[in-house]
mmCIF file of C-alpha atoms and ligand atoms in Angstrom:
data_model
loop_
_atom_site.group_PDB
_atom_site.id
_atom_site.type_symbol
_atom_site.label_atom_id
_atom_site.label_comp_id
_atom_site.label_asym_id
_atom_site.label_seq_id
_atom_site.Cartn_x
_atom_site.Cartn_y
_atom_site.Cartn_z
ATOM 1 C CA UNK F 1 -20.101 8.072 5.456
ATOM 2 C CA UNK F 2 -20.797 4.750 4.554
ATOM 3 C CA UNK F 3 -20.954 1.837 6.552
ATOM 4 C CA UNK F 4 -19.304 -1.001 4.112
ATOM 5 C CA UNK F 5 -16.615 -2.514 6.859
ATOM 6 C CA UNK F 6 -18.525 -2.754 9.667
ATOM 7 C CA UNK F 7 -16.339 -4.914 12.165
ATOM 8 C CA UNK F 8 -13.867 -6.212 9.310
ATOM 9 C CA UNK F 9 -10.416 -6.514 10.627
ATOM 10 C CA UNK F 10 -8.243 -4.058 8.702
ATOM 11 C CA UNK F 11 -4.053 -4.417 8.884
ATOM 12 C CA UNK F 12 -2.102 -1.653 7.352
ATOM 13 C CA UNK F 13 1.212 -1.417 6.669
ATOM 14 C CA UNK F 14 3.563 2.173 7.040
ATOM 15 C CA UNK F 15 0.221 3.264 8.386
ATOM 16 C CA UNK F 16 2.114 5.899 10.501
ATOM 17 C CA UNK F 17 1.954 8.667 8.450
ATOM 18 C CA UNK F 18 1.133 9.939 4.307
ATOM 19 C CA UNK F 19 -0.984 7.799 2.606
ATOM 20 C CA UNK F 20 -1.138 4.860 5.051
ATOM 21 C CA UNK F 21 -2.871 7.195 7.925
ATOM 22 C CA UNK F 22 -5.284 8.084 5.445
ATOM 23 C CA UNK F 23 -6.329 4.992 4.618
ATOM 24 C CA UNK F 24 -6.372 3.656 8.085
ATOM 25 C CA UNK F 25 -9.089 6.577 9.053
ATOM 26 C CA UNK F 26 -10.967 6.003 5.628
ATOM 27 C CA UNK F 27 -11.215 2.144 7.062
ATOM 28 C CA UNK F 28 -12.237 3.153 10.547
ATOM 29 C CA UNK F 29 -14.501 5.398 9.925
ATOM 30 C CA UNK F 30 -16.271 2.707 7.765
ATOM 31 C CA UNK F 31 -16.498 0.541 10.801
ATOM 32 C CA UNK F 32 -13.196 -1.553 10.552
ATOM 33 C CA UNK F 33 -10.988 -2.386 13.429
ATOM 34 C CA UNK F 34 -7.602 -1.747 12.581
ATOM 35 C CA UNK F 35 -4.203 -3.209 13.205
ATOM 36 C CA UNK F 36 -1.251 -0.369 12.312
ATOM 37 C CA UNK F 37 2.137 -1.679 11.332
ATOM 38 C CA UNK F 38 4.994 0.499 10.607
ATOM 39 C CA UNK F 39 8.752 0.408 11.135
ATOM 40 C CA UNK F 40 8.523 3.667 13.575
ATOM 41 C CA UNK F 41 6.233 2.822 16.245
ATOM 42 C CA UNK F 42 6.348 6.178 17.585
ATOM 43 C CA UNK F 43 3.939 8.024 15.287
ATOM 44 C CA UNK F 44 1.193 5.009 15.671
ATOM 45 C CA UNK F 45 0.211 6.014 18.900
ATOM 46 C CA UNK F 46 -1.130 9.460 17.565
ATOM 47 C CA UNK F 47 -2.926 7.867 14.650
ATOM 48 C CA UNK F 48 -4.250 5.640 16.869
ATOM 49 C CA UNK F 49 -5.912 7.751 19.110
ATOM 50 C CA UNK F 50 -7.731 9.595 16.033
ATOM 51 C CA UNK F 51 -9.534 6.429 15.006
ATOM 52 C CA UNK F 52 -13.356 6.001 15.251
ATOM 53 C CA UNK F 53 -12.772 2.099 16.150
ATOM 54 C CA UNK F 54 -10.624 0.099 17.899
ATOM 55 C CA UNK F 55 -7.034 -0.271 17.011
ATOM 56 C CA UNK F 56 -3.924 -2.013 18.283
ATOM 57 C CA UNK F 57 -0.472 -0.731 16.739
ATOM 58 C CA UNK F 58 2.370 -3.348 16.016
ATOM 59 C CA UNK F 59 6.435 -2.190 15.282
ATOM 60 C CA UNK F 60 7.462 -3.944 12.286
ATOM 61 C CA UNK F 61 9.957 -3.466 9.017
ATOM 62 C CA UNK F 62 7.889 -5.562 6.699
ATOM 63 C CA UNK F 63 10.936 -6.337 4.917
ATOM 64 C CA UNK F 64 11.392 -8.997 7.907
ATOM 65 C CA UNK F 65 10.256 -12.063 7.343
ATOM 66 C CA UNK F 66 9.769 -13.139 11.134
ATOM 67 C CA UNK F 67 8.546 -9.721 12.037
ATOM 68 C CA UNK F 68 5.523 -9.950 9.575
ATOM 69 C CA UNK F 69 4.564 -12.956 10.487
ATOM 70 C CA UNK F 70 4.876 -12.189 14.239
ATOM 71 C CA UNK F 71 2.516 -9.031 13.431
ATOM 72 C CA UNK F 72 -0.168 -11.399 11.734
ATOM 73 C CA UNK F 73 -0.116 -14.017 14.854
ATOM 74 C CA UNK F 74 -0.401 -10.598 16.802
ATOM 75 C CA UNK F 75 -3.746 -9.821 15.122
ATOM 76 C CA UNK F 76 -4.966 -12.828 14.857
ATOM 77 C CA UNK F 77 -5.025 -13.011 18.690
ATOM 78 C CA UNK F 78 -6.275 -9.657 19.392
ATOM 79 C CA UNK F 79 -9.103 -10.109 17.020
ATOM 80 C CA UNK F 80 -9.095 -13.488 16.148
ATOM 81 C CA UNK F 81 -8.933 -12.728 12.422
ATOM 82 C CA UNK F 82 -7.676 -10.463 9.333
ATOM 83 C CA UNK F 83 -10.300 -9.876 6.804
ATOM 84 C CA UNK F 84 -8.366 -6.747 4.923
ATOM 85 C CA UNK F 85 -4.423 -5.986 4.417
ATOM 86 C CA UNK F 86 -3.437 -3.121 2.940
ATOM 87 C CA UNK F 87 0.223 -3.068 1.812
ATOM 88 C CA UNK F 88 1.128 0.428 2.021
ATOM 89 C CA UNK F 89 4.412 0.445 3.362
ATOM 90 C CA UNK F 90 7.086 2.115 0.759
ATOM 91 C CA UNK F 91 10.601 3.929 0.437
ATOM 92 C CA UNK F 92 12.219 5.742 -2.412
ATOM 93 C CA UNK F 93 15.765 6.047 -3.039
ATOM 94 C CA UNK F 94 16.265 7.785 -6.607
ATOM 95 C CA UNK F 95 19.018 8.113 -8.874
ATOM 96 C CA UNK F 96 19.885 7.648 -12.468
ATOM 97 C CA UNK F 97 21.372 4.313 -13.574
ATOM 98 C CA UNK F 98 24.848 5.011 -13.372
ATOM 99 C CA UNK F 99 24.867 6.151 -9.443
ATOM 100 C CA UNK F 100 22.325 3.856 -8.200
ATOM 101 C CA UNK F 101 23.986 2.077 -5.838
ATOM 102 C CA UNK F 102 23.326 -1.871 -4.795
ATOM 103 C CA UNK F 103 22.398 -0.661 -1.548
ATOM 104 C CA UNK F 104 19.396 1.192 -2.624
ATOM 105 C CA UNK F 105 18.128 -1.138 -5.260
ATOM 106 C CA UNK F 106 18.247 -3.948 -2.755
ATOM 107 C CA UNK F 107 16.727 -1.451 0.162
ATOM 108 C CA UNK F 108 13.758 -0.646 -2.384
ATOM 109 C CA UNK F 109 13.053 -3.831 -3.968
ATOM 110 C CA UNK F 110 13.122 -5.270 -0.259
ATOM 111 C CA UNK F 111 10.255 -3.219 1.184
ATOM 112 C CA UNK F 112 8.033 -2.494 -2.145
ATOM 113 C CA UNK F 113 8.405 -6.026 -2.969
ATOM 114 C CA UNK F 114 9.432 -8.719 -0.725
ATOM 115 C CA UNK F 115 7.296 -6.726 1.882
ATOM 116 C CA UNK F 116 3.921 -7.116 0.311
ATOM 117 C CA UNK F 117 4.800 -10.949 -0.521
ATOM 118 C CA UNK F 118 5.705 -11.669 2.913
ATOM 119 C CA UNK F 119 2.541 -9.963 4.575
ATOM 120 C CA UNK F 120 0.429 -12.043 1.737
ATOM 121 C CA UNK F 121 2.002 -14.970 2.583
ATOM 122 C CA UNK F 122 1.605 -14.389 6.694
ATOM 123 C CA UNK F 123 -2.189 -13.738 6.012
ATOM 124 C CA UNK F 124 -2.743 -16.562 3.448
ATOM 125 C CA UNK F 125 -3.749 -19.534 5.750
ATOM 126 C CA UNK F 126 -6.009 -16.964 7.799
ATOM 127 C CA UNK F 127 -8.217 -15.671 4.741
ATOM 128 C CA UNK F 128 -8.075 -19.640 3.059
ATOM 129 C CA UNK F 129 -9.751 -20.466 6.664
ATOM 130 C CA UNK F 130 -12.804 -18.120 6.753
ATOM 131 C CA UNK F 131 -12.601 -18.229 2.941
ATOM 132 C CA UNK F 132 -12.774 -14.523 2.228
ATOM 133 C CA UNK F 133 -10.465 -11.847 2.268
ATOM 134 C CA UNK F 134 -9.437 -8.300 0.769
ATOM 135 C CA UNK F 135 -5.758 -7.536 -0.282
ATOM 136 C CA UNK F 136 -4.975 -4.067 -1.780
ATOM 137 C CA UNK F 137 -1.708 -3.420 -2.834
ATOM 138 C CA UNK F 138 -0.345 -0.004 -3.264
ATOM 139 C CA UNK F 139 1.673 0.681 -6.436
ATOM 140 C CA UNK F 140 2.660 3.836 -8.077
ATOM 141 C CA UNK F 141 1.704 5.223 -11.553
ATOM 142 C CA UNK F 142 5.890 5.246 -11.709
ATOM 143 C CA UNK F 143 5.499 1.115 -12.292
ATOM 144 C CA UNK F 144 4.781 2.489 -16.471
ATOM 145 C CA UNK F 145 8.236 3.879 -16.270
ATOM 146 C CA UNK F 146 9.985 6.442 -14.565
ATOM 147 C CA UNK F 147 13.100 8.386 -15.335
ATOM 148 C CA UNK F 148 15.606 8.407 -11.760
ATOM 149 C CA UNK F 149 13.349 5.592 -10.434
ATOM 150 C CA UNK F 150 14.501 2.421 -11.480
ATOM 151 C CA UNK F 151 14.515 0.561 -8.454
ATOM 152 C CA UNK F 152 11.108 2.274 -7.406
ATOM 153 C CA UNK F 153 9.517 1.364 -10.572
ATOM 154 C CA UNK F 154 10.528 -2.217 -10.703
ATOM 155 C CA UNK F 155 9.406 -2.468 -7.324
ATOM 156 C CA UNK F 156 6.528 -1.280 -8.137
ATOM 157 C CA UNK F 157 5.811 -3.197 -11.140
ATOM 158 C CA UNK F 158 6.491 -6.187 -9.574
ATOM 159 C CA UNK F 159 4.279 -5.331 -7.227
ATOM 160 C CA UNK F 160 1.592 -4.955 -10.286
ATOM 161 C CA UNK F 161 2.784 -8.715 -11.348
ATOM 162 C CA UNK F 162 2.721 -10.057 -7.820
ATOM 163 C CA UNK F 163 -1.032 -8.770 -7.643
ATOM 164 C CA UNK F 164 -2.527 -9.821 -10.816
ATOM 165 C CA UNK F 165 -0.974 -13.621 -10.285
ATOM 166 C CA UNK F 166 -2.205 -13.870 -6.790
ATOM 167 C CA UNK F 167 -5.555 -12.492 -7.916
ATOM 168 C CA UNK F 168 -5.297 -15.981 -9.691
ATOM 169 C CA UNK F 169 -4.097 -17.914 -7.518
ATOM 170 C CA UNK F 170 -6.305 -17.028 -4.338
ATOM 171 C CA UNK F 171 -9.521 -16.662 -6.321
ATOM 172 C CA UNK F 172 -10.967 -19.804 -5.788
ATOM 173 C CA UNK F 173 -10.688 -18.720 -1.752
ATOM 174 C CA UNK F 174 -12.648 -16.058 -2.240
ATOM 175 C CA UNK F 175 -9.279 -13.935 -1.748
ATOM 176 C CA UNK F 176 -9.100 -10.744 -3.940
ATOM 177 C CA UNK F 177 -6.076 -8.901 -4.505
ATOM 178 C CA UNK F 178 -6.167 -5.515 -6.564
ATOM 179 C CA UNK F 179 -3.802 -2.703 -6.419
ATOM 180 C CA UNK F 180 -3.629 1.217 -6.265
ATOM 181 C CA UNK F 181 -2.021 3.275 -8.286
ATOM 182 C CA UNK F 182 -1.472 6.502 -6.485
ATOM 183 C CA UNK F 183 0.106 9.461 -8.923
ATOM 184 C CA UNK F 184 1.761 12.551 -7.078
ATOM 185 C CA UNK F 185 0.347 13.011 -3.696
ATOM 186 C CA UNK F 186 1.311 15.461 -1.144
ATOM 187 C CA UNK F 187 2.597 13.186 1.887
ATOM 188 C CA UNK F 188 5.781 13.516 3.869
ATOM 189 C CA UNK F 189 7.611 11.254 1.376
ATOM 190 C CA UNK F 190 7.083 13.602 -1.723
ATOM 191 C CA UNK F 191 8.096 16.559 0.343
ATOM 192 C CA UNK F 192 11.531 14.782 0.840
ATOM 193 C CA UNK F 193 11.745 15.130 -2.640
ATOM 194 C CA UNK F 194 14.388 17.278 -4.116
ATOM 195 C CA UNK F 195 12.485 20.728 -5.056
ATOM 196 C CA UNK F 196 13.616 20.738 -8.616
ATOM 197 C CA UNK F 197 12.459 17.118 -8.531
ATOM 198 C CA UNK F 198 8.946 18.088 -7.486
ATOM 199 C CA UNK F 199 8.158 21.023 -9.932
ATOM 200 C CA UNK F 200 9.278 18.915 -12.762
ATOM 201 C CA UNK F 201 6.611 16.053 -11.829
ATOM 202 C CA UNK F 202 3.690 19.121 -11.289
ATOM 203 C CA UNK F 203 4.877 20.348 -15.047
ATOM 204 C CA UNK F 204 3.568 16.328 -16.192
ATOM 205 C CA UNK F 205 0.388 16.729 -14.161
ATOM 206 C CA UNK F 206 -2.609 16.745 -15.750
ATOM 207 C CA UNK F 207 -4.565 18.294 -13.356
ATOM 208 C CA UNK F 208 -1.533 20.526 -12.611
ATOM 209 C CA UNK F 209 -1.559 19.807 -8.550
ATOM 210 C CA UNK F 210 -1.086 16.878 -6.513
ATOM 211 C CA UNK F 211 -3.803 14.676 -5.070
ATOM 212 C CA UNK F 212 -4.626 14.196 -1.655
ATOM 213 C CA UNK F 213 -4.036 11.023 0.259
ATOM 214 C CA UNK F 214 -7.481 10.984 0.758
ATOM 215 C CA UNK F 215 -8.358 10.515 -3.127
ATOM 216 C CA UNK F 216 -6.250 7.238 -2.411
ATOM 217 C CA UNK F 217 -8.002 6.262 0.771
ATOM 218 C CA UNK F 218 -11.402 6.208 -0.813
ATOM 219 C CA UNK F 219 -10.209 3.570 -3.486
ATOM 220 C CA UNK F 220 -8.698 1.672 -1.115
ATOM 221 C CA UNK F 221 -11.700 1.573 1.359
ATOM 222 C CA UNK F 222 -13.859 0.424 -2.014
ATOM 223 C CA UNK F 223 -11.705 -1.989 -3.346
ATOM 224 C CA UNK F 224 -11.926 -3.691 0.734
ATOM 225 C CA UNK F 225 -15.184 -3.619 0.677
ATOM 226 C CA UNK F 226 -18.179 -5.925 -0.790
ATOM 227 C CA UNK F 227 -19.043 -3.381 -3.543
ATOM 228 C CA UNK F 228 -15.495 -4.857 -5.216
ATOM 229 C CA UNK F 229 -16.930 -8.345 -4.450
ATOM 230 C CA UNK F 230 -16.158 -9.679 -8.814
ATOM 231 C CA UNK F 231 -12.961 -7.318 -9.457
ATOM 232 C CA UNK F 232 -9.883 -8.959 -8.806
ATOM 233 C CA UNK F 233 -6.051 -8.518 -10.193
ATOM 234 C CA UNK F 234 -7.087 -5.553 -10.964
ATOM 235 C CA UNK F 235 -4.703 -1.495 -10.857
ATOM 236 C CA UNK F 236 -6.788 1.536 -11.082
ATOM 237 C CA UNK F 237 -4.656 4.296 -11.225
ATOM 238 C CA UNK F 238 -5.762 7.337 -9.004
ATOM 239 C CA UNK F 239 -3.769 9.540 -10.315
ATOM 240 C CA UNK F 240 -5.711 13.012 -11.604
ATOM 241 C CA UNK F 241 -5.507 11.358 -15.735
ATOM 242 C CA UNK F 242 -1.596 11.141 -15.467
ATOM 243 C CA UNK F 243 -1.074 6.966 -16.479
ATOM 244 C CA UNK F 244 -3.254 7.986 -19.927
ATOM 245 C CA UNK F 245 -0.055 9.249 -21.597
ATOM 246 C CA UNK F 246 2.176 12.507 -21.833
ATOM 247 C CA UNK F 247 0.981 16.105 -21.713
ATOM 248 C CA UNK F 248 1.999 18.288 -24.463
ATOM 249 C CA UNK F 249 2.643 21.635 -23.087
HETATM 250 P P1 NAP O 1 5.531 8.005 3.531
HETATM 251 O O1 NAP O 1 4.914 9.312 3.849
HETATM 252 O O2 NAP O 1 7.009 7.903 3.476
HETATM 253 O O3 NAP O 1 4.955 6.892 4.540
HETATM 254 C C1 NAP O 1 5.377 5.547 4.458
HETATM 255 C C2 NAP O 1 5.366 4.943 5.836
HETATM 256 O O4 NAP O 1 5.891 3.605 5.715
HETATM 257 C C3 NAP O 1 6.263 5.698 6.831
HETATM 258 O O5 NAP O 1 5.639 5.825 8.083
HETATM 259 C C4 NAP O 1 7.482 4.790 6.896
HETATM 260 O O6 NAP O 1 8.196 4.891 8.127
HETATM 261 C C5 NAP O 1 6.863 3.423 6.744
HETATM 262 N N1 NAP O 1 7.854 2.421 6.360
HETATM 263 C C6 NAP O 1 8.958 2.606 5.606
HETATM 264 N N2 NAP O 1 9.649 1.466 5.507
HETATM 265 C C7 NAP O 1 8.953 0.529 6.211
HETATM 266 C C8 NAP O 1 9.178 -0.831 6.493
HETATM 267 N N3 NAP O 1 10.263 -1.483 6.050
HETATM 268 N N4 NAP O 1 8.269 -1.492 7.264
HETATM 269 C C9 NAP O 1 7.183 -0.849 7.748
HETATM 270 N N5 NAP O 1 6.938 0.454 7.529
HETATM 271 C C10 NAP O 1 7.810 1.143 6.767
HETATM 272 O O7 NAP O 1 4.988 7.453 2.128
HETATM 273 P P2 NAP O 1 3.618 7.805 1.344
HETATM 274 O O8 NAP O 1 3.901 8.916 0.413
HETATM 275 O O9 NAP O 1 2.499 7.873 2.295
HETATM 276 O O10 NAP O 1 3.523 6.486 0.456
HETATM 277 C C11 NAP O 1 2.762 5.350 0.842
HETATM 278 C C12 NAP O 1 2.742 4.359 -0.318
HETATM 279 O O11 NAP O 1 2.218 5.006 -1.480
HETATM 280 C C13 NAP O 1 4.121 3.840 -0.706
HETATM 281 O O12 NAP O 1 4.036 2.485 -1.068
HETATM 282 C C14 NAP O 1 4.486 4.686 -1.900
HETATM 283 O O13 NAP O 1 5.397 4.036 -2.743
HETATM 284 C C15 NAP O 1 3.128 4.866 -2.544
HETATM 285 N N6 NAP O 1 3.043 6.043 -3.418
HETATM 286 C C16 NAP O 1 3.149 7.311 -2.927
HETATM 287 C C17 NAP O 1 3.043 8.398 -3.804
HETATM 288 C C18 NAP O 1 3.124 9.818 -3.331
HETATM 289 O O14 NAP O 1 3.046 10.723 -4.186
HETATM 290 N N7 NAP O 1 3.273 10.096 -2.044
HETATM 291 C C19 NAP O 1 2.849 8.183 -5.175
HETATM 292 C C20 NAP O 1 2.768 6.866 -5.631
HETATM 293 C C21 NAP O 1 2.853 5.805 -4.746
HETATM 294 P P3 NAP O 1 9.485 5.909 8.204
HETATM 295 O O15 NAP O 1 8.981 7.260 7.808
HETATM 296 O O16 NAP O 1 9.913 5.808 9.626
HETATM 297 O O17 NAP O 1 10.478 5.355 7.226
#
């Protein structure tokens, strides 16, 4: 394994489980110290203890404006700086148009969205200090379009629009912000998926199975690291071919 984050401070968000666990071991075992945020502290004591580094796990819905920036100030005092975030931290709630409810358009657009801003904006003044930072966002092939998903996918592709104008913004600080695309990945939160659901999305799969959160992990872990020094605003799509159009079966 490589070496590329040796003592970088890593936070990352729903890093309790799925993809966000991956990527906190990926980071870790590249030398970063870690702070792990998620809504459920519960399962961030376990993840902790398989780290190669030092980690120090925070409770926090990142859809909380005061909680995120209380879990910045956090790491900022344990390690006296953030050099990577990683906004992981997602939700689905799926249904076609007509039964998608308020609830779980607001719910959705609240963590994809407003969640990544707010961590952004809690680690801005930290990065603009020691001008240099890392921010990878994690989107979803599903921002293209997505039948069932359109709360999910405007999350998501707001996400995409919050990343490439940031990547403007913060460039002059040395700040870049790029964002993952993950396609179908086999994680707790596609398993909650209805089964009929599921086989439907492996029928549109390229590569005809899912990826593994670790495919995701390694893009992350690059795009943190100095060998992503010049790309910025930036979505690569990990995703086994999927976001290059539609299978013909
Ligand atoms: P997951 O298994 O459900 O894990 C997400 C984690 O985030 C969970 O531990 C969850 O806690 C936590 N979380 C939820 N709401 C939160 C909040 N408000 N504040 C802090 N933490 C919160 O999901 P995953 O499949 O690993 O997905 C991770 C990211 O990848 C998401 O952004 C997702 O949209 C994206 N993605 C996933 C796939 C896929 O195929 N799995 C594909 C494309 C994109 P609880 O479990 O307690 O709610």
């Amino acid at each position: 394994m490589l070496n590329r984050l040796q003592d970088k401070i890593a936070v990352v968000t729903g890093a309790g489980q799925g993809i966000g666990a991956a990527i906190a071991k990926r980071l870790s075992s590249e030398g970063a110290k870690l702070v792990l945020v998620d809504i459920n502290e519960d399962c961030l004591k376990d993840i902790s203890g398989k780290l190669d580094t030092e980690a120090l796990c925070v409770a926090a819905d990142v859809s909380n404006k005061d909680q995120v920036f209380a879990m910045i100030a956090q790491a900022k005092d344990t390690f006296g700086t953030v050099d990577i975030l990683v906004n992981n931290a997602g939700i689905i709630r799926d249904g076609f148009l007509a039964k998608l409810s308020e609830d779980d358009w607001e719910k959705v657009i609240d963590v994809n969205l407003k969640g990544p801003f707010l961590c952004c904006q809690a680690v801005f003044d930290i990065m603009k200090a020691q001008n240099s930072g890392k921010i990878v966002n994690i989107v979803s092939r599903s921002w293209l379009g997505n039948i069932g998903q359109a709360n999910y996918s405007a999350s998501k592709g707001g996400l995409v629009s919050l990343t490439r104008t940031l990547a403007l913004e913060l460039a002059r600080f040395q700040i870049n912000v790029n964002a993952v695309a993950p396609g179908l990945i086999g994680t707790p939160m596609t398993k909650s998926m209805p089964e009929e659901a599921l086989a439907r999305l492996l029928r549109m799969q390229p590569t005809g199975k899912m990826g593994s959160v670790n495919d995701i992990a390694a893009a992350v872990c690059f795009l943190s690291s100095g060998d992503a020094q010049f790309i910025n605003g930036q979505v690569i799509h990990v995703d086994g071919g999927k976001s290059c159009g539609l299978l013909s079966l």
